[in-house]
mmCIF file of C-alpha atoms in Angstrom:
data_model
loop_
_atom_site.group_PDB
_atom_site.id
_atom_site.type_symbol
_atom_site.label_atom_id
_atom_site.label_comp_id
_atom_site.label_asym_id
_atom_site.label_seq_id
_atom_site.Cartn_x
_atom_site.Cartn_y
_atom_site.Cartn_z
ATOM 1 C CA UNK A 17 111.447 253.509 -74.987
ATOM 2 C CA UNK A 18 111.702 253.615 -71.625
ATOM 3 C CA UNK A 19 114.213 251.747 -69.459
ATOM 4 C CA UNK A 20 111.434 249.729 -67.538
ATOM 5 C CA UNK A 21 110.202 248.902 -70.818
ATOM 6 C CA UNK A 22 113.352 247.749 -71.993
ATOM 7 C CA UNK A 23 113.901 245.764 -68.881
ATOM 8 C CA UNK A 24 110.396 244.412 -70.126
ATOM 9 C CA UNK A 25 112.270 243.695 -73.419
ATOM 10 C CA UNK A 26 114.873 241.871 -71.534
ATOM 11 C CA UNK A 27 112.980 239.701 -69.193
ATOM 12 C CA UNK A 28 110.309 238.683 -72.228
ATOM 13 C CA UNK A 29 113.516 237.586 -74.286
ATOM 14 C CA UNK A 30 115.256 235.617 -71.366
ATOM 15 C CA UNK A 31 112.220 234.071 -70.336
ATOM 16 C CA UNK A 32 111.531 232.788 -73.987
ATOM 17 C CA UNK A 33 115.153 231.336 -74.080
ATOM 18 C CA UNK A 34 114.663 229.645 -70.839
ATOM 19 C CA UNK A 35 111.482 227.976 -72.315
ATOM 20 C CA UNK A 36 113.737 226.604 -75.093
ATOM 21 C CA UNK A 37 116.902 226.010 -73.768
ATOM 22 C CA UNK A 38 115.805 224.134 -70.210
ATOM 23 C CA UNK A 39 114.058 221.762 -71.867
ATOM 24 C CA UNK A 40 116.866 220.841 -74.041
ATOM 25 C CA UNK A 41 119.273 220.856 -71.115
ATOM 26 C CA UNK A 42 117.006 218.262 -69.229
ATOM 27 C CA UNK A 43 116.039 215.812 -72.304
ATOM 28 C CA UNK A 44 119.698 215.296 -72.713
ATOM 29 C CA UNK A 45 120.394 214.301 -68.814
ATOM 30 C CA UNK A 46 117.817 212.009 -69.539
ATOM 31 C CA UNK A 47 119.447 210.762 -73.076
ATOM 32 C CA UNK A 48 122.514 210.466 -71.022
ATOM 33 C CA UNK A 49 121.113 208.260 -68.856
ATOM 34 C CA UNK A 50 119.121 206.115 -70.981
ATOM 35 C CA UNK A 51 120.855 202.846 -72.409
ATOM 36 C CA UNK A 52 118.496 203.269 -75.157
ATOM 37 C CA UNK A 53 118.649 206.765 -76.544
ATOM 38 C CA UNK A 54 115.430 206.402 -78.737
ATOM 39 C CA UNK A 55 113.714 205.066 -75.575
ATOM 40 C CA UNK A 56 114.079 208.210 -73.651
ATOM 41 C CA UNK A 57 111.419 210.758 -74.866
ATOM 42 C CA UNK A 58 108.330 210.207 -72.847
ATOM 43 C CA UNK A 59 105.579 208.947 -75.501
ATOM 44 C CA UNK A 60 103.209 211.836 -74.567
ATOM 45 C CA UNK A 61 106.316 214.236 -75.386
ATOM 46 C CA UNK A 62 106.935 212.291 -78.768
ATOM 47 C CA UNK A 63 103.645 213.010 -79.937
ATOM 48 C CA UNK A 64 102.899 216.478 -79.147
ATOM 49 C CA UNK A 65 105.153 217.350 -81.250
ATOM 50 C CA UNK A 66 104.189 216.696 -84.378
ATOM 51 C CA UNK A 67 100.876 217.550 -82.811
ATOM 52 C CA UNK A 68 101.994 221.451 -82.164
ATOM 53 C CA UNK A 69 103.399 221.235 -86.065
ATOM 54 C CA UNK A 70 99.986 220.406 -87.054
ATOM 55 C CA UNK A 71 98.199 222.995 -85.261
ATOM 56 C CA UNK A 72 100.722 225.677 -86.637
ATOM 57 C CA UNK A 73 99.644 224.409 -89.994
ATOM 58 C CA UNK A 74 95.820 224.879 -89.163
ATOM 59 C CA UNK A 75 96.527 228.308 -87.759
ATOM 60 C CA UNK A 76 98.693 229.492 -90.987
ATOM 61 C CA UNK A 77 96.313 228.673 -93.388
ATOM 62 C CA UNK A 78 93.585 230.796 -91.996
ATOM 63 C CA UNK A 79 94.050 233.448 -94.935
ATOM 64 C CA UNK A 80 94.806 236.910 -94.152
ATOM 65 C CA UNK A 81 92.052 237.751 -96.498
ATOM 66 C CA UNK A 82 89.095 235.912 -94.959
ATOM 67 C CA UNK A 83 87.136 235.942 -98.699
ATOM 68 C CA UNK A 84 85.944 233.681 -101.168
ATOM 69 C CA UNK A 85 89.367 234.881 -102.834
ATOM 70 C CA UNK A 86 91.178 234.021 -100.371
ATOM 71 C CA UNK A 87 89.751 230.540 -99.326
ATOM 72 C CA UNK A 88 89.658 229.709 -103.049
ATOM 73 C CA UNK A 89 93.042 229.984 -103.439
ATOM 74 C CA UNK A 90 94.290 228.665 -99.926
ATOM 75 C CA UNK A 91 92.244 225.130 -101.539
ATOM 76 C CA UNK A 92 93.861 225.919 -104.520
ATOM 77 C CA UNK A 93 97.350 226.700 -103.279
ATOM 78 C CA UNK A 94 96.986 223.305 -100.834
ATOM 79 C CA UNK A 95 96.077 221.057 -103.484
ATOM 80 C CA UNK A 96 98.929 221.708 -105.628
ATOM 81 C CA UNK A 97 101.520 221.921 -102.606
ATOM 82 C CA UNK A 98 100.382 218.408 -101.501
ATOM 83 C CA UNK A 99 100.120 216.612 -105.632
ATOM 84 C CA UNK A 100 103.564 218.047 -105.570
ATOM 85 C CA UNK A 101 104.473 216.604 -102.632
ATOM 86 C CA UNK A 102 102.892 213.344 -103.371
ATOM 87 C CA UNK A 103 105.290 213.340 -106.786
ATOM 88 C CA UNK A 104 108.025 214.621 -105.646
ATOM 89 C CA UNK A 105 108.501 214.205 -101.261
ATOM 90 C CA UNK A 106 110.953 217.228 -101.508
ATOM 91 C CA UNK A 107 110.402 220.367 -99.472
ATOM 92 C CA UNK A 108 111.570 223.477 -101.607
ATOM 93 C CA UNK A 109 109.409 222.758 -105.124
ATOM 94 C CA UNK A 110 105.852 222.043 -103.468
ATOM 95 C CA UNK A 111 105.889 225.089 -101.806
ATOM 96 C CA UNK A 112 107.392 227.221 -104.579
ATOM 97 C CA UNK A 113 104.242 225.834 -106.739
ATOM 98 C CA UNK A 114 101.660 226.254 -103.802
ATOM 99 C CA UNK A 115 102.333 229.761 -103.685
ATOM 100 C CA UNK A 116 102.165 230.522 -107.539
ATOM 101 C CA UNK A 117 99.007 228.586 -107.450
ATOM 102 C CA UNK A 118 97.689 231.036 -104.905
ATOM 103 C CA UNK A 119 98.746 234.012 -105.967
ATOM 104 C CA UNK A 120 97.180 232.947 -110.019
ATOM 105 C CA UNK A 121 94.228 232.063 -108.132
ATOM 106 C CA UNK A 122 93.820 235.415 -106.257
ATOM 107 C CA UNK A 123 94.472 237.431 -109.527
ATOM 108 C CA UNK A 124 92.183 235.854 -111.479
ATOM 109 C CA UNK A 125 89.394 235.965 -108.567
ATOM 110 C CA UNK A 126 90.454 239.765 -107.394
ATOM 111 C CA UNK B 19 131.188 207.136 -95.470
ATOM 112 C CA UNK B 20 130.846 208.283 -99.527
ATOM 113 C CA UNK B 21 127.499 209.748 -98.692
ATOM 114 C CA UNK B 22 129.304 212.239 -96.433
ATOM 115 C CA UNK B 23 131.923 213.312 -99.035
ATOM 116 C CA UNK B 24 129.512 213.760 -101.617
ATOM 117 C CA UNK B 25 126.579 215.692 -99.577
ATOM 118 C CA UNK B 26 126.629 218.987 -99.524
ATOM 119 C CA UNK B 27 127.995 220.677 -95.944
ATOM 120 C CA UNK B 28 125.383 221.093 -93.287
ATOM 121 C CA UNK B 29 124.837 224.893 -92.791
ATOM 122 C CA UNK B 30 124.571 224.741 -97.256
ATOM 123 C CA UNK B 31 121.769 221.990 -96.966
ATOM 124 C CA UNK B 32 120.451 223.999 -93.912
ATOM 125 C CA UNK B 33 120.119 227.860 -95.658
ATOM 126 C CA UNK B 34 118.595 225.864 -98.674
ATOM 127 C CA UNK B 35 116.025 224.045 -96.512
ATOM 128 C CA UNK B 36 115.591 227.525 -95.011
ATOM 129 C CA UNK B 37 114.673 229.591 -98.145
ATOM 130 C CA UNK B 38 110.934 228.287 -98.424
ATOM 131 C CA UNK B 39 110.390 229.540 -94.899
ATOM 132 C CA UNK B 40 111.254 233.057 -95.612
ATOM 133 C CA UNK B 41 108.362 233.653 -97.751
ATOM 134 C CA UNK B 42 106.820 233.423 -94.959
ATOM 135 C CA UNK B 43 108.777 234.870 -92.565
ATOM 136 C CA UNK B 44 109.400 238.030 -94.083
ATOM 137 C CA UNK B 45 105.533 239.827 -94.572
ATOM 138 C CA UNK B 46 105.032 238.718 -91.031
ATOM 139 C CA UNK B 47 107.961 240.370 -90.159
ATOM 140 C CA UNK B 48 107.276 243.340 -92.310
ATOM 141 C CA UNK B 49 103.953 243.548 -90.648
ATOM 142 C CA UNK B 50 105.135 243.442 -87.143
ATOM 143 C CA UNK B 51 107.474 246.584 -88.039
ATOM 144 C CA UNK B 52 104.455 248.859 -89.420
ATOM 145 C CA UNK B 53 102.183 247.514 -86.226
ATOM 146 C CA UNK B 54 105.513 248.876 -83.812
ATOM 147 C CA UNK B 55 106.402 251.465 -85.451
ATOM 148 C CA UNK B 56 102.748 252.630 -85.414
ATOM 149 C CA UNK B 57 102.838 252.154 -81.729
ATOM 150 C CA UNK B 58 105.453 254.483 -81.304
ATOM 151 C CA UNK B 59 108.722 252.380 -81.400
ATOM 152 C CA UNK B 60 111.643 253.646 -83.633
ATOM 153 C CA UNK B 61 113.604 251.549 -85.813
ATOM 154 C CA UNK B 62 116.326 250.379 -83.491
ATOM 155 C CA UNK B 63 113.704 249.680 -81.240
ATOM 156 C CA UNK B 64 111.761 247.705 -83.370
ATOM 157 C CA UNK B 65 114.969 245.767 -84.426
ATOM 158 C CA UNK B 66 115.918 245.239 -80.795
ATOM 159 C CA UNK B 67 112.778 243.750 -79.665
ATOM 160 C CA UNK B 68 112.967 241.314 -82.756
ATOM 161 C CA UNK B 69 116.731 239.873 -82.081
ATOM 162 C CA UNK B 70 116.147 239.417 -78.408
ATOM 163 C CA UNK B 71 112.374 238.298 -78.127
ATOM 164 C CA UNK B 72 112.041 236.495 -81.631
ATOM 165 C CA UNK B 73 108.916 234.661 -81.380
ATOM 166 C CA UNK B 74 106.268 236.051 -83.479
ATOM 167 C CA UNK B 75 102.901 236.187 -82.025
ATOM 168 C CA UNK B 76 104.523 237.426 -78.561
ATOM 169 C CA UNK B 77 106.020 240.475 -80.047
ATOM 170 C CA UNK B 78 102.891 241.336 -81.254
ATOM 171 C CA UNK B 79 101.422 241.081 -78.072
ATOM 172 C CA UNK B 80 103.980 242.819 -76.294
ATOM 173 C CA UNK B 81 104.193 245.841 -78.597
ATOM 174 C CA UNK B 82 100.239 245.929 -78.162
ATOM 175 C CA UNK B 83 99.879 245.681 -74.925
ATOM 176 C CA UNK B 84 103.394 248.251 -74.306
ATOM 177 C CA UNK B 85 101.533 250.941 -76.629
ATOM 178 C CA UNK B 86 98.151 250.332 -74.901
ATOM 179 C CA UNK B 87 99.544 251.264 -71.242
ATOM 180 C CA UNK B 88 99.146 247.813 -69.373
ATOM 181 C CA UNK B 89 101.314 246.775 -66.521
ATOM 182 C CA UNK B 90 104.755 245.707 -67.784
ATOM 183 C CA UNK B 91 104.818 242.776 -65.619
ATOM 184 C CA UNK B 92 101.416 241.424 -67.096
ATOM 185 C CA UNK B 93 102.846 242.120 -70.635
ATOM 186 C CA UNK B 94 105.718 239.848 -69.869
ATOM 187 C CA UNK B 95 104.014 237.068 -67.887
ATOM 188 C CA UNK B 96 101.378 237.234 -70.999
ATOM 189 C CA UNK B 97 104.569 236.767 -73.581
ATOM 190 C CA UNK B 98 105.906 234.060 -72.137
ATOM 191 C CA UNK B 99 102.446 232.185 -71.447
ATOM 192 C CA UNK B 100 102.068 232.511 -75.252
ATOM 193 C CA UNK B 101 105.298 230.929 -75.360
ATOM 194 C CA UNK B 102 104.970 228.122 -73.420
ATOM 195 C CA UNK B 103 104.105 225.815 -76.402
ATOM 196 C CA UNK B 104 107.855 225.582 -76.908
ATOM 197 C CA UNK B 105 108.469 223.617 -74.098
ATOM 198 C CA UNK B 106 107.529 221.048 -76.380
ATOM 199 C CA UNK B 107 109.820 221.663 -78.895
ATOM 200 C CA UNK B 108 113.933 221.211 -77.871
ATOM 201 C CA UNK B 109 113.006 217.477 -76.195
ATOM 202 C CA UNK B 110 111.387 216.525 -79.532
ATOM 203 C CA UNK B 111 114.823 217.409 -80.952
ATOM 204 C CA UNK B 112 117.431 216.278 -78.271
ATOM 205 C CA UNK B 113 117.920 212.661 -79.653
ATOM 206 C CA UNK B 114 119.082 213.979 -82.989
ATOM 207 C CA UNK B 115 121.633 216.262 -81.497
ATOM 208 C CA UNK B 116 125.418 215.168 -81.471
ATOM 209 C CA UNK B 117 127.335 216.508 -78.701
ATOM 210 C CA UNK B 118 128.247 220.220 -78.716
ATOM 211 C CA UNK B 119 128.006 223.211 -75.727
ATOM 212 C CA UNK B 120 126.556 225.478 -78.489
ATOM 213 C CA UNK B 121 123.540 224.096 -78.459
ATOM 214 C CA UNK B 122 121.754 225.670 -75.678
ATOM 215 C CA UNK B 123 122.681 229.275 -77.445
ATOM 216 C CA UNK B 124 121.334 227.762 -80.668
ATOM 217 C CA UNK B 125 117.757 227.168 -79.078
ATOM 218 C CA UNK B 126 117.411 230.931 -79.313
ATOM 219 C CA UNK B 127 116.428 230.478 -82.748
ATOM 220 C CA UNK B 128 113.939 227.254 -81.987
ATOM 221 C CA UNK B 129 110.723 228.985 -83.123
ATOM 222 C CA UNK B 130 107.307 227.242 -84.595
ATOM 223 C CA UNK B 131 108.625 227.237 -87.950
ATOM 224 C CA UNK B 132 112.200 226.019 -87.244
ATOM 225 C CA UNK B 133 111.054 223.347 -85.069
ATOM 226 C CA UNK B 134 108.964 222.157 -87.664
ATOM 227 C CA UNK B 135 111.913 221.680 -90.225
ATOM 228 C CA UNK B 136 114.539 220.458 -87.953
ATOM 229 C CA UNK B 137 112.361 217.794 -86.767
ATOM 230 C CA UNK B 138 111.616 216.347 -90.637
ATOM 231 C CA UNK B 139 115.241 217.536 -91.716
ATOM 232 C CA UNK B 140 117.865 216.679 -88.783
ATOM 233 C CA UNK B 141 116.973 212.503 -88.627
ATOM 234 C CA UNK B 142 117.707 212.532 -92.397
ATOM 235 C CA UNK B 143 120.992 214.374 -91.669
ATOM 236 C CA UNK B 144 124.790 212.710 -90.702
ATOM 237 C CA UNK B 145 125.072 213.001 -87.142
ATOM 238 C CA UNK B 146 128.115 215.470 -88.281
ATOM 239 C CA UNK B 147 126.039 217.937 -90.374
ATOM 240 C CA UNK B 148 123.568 218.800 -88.141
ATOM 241 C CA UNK B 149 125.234 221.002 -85.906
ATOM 242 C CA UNK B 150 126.464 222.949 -89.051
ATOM 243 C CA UNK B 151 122.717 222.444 -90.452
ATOM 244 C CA UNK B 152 120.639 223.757 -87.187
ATOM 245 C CA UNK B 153 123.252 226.740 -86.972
ATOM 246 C CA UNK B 154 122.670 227.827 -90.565
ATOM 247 C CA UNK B 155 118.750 227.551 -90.614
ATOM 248 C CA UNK B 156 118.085 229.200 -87.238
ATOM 249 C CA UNK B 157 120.347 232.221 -88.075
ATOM 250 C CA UNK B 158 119.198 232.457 -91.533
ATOM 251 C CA UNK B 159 115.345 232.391 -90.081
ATOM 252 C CA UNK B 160 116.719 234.918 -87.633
ATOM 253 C CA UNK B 161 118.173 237.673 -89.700
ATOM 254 C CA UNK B 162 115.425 237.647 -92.148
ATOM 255 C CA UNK B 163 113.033 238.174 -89.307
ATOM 256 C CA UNK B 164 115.230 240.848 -87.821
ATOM 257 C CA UNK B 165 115.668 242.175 -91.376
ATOM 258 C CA UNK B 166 112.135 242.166 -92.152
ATOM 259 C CA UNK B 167 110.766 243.734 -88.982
ATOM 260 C CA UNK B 168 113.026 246.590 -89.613
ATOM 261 C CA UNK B 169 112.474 246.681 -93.807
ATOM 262 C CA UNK B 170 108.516 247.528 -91.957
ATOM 263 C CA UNK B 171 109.211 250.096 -89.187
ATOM 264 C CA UNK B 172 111.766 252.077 -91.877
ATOM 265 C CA UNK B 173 109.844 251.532 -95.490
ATOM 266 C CA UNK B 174 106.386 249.012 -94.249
ATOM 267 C CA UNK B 175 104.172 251.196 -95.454
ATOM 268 C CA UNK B 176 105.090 252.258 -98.603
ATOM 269 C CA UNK B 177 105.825 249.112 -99.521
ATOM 270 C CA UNK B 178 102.253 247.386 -98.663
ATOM 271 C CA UNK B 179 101.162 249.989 -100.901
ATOM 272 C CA UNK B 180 103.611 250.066 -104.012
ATOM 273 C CA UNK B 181 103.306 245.850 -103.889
ATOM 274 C CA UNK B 182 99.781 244.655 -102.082
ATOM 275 C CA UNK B 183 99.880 241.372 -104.186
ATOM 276 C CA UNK B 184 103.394 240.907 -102.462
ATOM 277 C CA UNK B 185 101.785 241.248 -99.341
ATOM 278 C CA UNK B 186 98.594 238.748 -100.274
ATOM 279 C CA UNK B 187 100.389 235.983 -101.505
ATOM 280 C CA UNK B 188 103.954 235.437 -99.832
ATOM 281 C CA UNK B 189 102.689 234.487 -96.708
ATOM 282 C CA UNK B 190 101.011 231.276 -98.096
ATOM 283 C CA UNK B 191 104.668 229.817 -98.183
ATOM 284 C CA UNK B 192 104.153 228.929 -94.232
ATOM 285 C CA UNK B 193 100.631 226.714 -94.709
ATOM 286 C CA UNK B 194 102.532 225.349 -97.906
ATOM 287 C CA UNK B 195 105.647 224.925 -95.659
ATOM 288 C CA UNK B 196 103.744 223.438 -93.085
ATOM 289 C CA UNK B 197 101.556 221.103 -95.284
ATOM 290 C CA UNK B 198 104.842 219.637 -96.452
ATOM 291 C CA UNK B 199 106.447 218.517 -93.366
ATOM 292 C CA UNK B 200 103.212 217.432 -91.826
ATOM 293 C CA UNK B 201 102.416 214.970 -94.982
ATOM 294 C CA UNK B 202 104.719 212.555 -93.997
ATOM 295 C CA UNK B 203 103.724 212.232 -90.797
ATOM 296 C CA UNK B 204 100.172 210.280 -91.833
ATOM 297 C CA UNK B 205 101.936 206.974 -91.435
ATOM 298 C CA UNK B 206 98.416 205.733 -89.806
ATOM 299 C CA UNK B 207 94.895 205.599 -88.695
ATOM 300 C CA UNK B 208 95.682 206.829 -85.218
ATOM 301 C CA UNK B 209 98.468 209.406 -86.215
ATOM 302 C CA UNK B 210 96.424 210.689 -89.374
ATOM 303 C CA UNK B 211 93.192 211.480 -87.476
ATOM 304 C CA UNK B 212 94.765 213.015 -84.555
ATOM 305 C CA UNK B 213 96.951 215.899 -86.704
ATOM 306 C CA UNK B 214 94.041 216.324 -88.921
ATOM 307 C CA UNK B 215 92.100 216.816 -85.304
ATOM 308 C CA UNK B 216 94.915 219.351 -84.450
ATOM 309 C CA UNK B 217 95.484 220.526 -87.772
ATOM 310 C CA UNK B 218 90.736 221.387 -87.862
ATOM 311 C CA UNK B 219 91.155 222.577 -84.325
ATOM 312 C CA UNK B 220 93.927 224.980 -85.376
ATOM 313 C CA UNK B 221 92.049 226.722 -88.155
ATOM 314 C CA UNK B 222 88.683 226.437 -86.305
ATOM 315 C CA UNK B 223 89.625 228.315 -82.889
ATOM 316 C CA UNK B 224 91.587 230.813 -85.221
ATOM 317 C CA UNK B 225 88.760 231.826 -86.713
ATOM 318 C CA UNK B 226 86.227 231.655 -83.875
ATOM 319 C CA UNK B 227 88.194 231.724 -80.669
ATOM 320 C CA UNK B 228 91.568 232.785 -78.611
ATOM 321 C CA UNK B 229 93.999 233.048 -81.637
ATOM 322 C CA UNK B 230 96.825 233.407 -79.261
ATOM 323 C CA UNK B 231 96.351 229.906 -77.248
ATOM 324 C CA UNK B 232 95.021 228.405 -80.447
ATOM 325 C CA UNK B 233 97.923 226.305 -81.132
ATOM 326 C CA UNK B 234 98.432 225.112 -77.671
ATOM 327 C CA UNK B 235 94.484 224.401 -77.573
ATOM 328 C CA UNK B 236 94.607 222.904 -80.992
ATOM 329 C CA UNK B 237 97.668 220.272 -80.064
ATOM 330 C CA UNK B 238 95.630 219.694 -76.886
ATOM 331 C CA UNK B 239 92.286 218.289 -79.027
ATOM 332 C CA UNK B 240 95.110 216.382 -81.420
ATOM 333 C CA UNK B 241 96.753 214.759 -78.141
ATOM 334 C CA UNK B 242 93.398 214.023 -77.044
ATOM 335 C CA UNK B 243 92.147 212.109 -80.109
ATOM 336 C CA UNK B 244 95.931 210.280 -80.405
ATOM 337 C CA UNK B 245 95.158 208.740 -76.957
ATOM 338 C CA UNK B 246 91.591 208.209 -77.248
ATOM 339 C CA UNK B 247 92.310 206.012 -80.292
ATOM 340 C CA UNK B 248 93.424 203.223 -80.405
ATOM 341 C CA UNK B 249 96.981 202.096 -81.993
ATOM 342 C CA UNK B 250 95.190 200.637 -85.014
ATOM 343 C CA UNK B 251 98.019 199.752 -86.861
ATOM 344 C CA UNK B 252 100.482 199.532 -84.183
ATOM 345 C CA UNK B 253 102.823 201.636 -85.825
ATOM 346 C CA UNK B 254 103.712 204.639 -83.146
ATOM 347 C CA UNK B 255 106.138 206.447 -84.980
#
């Protein structure tokens, strides 16, 4: 690799840390301020959030394998994460099930 | 407190809350080692590029757009625009954090995926386990992903091939991830029809649009619907 590329490398990674870390850095001038910590996140900030989270999900369960297969057993796999879910509101099972539900579901289909 | 002295330590609740991630962490990272090592980075290289740029779909990107000869500043500016969702991200956090000057380092490892499970896991956490907590999960997330992208540019191949079931199925443990610590959040009208707005958007533009800006596109159409809504049940959070 060249060195320009590297400095490529360089300035991609500190401009991605900058993108994380300054935010931080001003949200807590502005907790520090606040006499109401839970008060100072801006409402529109508060809910894009979970917002992003959400559209992560949609774009991760676009399957790899855009098939019948593979849409089968995303349902599949999704149902059982979220029954699991429902039962048990841990993190580590429902996804342990949802992916041994897919993967059945995409042998048995394949 | 006795719920302190009997809890487990922070960075032990934070690599188990980790270990669902991986699955999907690590054929992702896998794949981005075959795609750069196919564009003509070695190993190290590969390796490099994953413990200093760590944020999926821009290394992707980069390596692409490296191998394919386009200007090296429009590769980076390109990068980081991809990036700029997580802008979002350490604010969403900040009130949860106790006091520490490590904090700013940690963000390093603040990618979709982490995000995601600090902001379900940290509010459940004692103010004095999340430090240890955030510290454990983001370096776990980040080795594996360093790990992995190397595990592809050495052996990527040959392991795709010896294990392509591997390869189908393990990276269903992000949507499952993902489903999980989006669940909760359906606490009403308003907030359940603007994430399943984001959520639709998401796997819609994927499919038939800019898969790089989908996300920030897709949180756009879910912001949209939040405010055009309005707060049913009164409940905001």
């Amino acid at each position: 690799m060249s060195s320009a590329l590297w400095l490529g490398v360089i300035a991609a990674a500190l401009g991605t840390w900058l993108l994380r870390a300054l935010p931080l850095l001003w949200m807590q001038r502005r907790l520090r301020r606040s006499p109401h910590r839970t008060g100072a996140l801006p409402q529109w900030l508060a809910a894009l959030g979970p917002m992003m989270i959400a559209a992560v999900l949609g774009v991760s369960l676009v399957p790899s394998e855009q098939s019948v297969t593979g849409w089968l057993a995303t349902l599949a796999g999704s149902a059982i994460t979220l029954a699991l879910w429902w039962r048990l509101r841990s993190l580590g099972w429902p996804v342990v099930a949802g992916v041994a539900v897919f993967g059945v579901v995409v042998i048995i289909l394949s | 407190m006795t719920t302190t002295a009997t809890a487990p330590a922070g960075w032990r609740s934070g690599l188990r809350d980790t270990l669902p991630l991986l699955g999907g962490y690590l054929p992702v990272a896998i794949s981005f080692g075959v795609i750069a090592s196919r564009a003509g980075f070695s190993p190290l290289e590969v390796g490099l590029i994953s413990a200093l740029i760590y944020a999926g779909a821009s290394q992707f990107l980069f390596v692409g757009m490296a191998a394919a000869g386009a200007p090296l500043w429009l590769t980076v500016v390109m990068t980081l625009v991809i990036n700029l969702r997580h802008l979002a991200y350490a604010p969403n956090l900040a009130e949860w954090l106790p006091r520490s000057r490590s904090w700013p380092w940690l963000m390093h490892g603040l990618t979709d995926q982490v995000f995601a499970l600090a902001h379900a896991r940290l509010p459940q956490l004692e103010s004095e386990r999340r430090l240890g907590w955030f510290a454990a999960a983001s370096l776990l997330a980040w080795l594996v992903w360093i790990g992995g992208s190397l595990l592809g540019a050495l052996a990527g191949e040959w392991l795709t091939a010896r294990w392509p079931l591997l390869d189908r199925v393990m990276p269903f443990a992000l949507p499952a991830l993902f489903l999980v610590l989006v669940a909760p959040r359906f606490t009403s009208l308003r907030w359940s029809a603007a994430l399943t707005v984001s959520t639709v958007a998401g796997l819609v533009l994927t499919l038939t649009g800019p898969a790089d800006f989908a996300i920030v596109l897709a949180a756009a159409c879910g912001m949209l619907c939040f405010y055009l809504l309005p707060a049913v049940s009164g409940r905001y959070s």
